[in-house]
Tab-separated table of C-alpha atoms in Angstrom:
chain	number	residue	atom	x	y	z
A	11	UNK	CA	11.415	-19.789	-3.743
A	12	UNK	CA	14.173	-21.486	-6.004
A	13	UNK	CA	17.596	-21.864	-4.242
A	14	UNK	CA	19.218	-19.577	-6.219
A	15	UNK	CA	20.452	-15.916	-4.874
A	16	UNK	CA	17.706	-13.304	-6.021
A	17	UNK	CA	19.754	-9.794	-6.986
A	18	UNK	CA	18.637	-6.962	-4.330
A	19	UNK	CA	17.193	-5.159	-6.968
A	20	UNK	CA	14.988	-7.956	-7.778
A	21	UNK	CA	13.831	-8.321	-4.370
A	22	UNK	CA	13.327	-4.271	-3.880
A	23	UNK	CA	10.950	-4.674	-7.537
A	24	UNK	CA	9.086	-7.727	-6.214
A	25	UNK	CA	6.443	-5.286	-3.763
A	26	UNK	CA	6.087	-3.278	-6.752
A	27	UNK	CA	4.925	-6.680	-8.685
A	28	UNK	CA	2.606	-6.904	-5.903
A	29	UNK	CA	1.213	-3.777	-5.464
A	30	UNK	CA	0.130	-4.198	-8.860
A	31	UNK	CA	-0.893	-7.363	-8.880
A	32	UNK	CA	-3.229	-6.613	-6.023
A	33	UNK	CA	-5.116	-3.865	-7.965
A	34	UNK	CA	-5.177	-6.154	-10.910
A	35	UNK	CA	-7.091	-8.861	-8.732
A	36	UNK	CA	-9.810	-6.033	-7.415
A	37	UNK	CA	-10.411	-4.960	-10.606
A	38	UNK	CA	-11.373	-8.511	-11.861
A	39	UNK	CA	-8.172	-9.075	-13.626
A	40	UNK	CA	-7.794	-12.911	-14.104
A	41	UNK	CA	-4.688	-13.224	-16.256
A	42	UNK	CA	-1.950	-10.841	-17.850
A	43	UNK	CA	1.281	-10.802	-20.067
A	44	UNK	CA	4.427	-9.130	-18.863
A	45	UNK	CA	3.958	-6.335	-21.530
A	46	UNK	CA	0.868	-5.674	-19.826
A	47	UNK	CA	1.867	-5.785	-16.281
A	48	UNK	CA	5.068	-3.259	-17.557
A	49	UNK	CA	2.318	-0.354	-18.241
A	50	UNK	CA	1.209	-0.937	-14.960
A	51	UNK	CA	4.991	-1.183	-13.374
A	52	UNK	CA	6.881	1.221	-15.604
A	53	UNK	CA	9.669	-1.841	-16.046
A	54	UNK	CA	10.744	-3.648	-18.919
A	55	UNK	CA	8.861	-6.848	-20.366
A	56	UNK	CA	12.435	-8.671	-20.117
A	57	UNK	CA	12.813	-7.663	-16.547
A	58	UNK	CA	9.734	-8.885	-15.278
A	59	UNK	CA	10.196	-11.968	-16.958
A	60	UNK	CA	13.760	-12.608	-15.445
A	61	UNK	CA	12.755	-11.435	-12.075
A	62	UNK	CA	9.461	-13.928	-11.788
A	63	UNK	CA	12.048	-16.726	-12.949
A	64	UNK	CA	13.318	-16.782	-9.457
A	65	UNK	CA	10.298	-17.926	-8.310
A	66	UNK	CA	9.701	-20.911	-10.416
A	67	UNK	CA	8.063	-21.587	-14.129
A	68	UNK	CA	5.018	-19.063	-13.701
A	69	UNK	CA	3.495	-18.215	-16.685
A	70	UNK	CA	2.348	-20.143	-19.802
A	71	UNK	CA	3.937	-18.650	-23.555
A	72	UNK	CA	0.513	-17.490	-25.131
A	73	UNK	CA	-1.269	-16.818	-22.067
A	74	UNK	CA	0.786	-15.024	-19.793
A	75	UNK	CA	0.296	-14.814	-15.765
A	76	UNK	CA	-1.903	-15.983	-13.698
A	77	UNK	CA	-2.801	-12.930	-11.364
A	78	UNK	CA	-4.216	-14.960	-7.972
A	79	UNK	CA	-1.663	-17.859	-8.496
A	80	UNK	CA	1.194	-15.286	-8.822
A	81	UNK	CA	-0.028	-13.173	-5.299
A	82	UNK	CA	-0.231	-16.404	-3.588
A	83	UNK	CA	3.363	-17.129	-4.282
A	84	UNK	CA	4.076	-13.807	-3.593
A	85	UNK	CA	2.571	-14.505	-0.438
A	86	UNK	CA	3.938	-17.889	0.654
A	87	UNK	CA	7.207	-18.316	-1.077
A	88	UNK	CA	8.275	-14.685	-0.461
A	89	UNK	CA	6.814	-14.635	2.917
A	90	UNK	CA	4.828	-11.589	1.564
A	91	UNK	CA	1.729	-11.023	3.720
A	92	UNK	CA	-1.029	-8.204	3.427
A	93	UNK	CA	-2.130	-8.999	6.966
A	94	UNK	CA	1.257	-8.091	8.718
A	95	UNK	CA	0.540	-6.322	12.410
A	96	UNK	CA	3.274	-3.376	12.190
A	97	UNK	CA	3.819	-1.224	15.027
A	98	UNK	CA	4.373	2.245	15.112
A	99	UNK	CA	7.205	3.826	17.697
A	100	UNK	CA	6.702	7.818	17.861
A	101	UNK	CA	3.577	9.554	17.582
A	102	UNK	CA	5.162	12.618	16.632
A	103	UNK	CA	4.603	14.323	13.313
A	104	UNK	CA	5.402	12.239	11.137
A	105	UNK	CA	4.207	9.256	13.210
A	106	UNK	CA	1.019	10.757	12.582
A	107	UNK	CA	1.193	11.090	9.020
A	108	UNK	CA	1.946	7.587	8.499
A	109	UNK	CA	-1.008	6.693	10.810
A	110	UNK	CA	-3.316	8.884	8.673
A	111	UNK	CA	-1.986	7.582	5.295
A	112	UNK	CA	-2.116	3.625	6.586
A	113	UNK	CA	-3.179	2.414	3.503
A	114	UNK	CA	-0.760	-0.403	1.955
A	115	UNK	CA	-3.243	-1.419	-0.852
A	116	UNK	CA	-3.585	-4.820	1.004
A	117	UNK	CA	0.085	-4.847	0.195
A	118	UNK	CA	2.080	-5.493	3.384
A	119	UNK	CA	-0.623	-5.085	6.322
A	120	UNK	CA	-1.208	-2.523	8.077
A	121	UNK	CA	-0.163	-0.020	11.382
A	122	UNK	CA	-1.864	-2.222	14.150
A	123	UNK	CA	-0.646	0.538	16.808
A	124	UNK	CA	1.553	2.660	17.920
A	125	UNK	CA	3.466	3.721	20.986
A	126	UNK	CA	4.744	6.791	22.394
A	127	UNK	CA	6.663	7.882	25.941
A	128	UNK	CA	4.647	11.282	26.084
A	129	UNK	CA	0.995	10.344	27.699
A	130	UNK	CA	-0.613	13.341	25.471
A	131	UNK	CA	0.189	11.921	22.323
A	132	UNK	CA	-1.790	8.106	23.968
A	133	UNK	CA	-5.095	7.324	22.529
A	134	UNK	CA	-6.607	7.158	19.373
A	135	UNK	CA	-5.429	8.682	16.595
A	136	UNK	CA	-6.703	8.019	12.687
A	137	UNK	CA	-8.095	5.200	14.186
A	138	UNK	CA	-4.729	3.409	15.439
A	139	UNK	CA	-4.398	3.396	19.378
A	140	UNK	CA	-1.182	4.714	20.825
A	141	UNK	CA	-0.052	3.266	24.140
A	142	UNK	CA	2.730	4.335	26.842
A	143	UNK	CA	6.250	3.256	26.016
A	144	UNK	CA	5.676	1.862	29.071
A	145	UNK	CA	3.316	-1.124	28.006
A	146	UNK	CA	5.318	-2.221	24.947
A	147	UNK	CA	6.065	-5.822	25.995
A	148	UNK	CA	2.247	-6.196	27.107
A	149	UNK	CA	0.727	-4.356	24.101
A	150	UNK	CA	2.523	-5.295	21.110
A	151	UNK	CA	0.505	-7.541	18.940
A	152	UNK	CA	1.080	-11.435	18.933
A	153	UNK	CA	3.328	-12.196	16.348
A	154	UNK	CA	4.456	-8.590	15.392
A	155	UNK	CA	7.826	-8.691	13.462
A	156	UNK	CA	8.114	-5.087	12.154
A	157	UNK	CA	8.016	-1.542	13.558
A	158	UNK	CA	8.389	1.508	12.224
A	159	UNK	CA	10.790	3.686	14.213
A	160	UNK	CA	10.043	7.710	13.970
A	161	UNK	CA	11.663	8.980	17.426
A	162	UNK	CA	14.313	11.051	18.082
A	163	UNK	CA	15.489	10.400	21.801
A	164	UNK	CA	17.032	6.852	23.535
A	165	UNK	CA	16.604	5.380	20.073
A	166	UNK	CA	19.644	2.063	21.022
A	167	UNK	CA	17.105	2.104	23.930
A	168	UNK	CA	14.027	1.514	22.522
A	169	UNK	CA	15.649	-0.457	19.630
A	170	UNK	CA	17.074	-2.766	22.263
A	171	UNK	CA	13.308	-3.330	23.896
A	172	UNK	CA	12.255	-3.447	20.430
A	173	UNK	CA	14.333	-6.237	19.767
A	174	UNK	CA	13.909	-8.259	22.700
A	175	UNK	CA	9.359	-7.996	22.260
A	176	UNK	CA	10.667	-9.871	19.025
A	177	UNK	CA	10.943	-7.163	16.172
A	178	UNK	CA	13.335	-8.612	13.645
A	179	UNK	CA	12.478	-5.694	10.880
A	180	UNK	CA	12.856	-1.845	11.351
A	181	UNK	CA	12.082	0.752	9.205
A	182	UNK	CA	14.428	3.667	10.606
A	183	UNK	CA	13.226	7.442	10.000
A	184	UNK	CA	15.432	8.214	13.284
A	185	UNK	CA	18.716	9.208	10.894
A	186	UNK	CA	20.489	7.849	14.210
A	187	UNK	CA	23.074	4.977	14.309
A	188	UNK	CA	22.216	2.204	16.891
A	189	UNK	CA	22.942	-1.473	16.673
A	190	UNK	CA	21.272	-4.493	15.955
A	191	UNK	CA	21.748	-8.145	16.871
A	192	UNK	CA	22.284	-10.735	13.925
A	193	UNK	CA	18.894	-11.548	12.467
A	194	UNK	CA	17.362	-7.900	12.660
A	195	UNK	CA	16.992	-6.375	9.171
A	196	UNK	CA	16.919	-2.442	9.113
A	197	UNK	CA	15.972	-0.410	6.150
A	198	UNK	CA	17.148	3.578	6.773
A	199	UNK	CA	14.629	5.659	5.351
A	200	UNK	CA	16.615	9.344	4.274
A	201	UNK	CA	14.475	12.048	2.920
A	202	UNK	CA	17.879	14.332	2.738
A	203	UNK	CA	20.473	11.947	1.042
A	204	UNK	CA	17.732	11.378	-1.171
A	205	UNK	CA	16.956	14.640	-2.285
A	206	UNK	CA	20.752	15.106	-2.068
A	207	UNK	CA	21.209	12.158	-4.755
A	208	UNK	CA	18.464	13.450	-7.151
A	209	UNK	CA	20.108	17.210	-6.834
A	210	UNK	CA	23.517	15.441	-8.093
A	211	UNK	CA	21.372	13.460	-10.860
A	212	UNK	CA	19.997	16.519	-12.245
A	213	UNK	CA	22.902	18.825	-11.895
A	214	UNK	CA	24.226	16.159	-14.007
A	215	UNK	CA	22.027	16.039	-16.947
A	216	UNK	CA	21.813	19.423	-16.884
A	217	UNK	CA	25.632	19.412	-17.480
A	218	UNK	CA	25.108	16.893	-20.560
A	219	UNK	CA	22.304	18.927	-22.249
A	220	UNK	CA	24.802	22.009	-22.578
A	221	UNK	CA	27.840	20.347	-23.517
């Protein structure tokens, strides 16, 4: 990628690119425009533009994108890769549903396994094998960077052994605070302060459309 700072909200659009992208390429799509990859995206022309600057000189006035040249910078440059081992900690509910969804569209990887400290939740489930708490350090797969964290109890805990198997990335459904060393990203996923937000947004048009 160019040495410039990319906004956050480029960098929060850029899976979104991909996603696309990705079903682009397995439909035989060889090439596109930016007005064509905005039907696809729901984002403006002039956005998509300005946000694949940041990755270099791209596409070709006239011709537009090339769709296997722009996922393979996707891939390198952004460090983007569909083949990411992810780990899944709590086997729980919603553990469950995220092991029975596991499809990324070839996005970001996939759920390589998951683990769990009660024994009757071990095994296979949706095809992803869920091991003790217990065997983390000896389980985890080689390389494994991210983990998806859906427990409730000794979260600084497992986030600690989490951090020291080598997981710099968690995705936190735990709505718990715990701390991180420097170098480990966390991204808070929260269902309530979301709805919350779009119950404010709404209330607020609604507001508008009577004045």
């Amino acid at each position: 990628m160019q040495n410039r700072n990319v906004p956050k909200a480029t960098l929060q659009r850029y899976p979104v690119y991909l996603k696309a992208l990705r079903k682009l390429q397995k439909n035989g799509v060889e090439r596109i425009m930016s007005k064509e990859l905005s039907s696809f995206v729901d984002i403006e022309p002039t956005t998509i533009r300005r946000d694949f600057s940041f990755l270099g000189n791209l596409g070709k006035q006239g011709y537009g994108y090339d769709v296997d040249k722009l996922i393979e910078i996707f891939n390198s440059q952004l460090g983007v890769d569909f083949d990411e081992k992810i780990i899944l900690v709590g086997a729980g509910n919603l553990g469950r549903a995220l092991m029975n969804y596991n499809k990324w569209d070839y996005v970001v990887g996939e759920i390589a396994c998951a683990f769990d400290v009660d024994p009757a939740k071990c095994g296979t489930q949706f095809g992803v094998e869920v091991y003790p708490m217990s065997e983390l350090d000896t389980k985890i797969p080689e390389g494994c960077r991210i983990a998806i964290l859906t427990i409730s109890h000794d979260v600084q805990e497992t986030v600690d052994k989490l951090v020291q198997c080598g997981i710099n990335g968690i995705v936190d459904f735990t709505h718990q605070h715990f701390l991180v060393p420097k170098g480990v990203v966390i991204k808070s996923i929260d269902v309530v302060s979301s709805i919350q937000e779009l119950v404010f947004i709404t209330n607020s048009l609604e507001t508008k459309t009577q004045k």
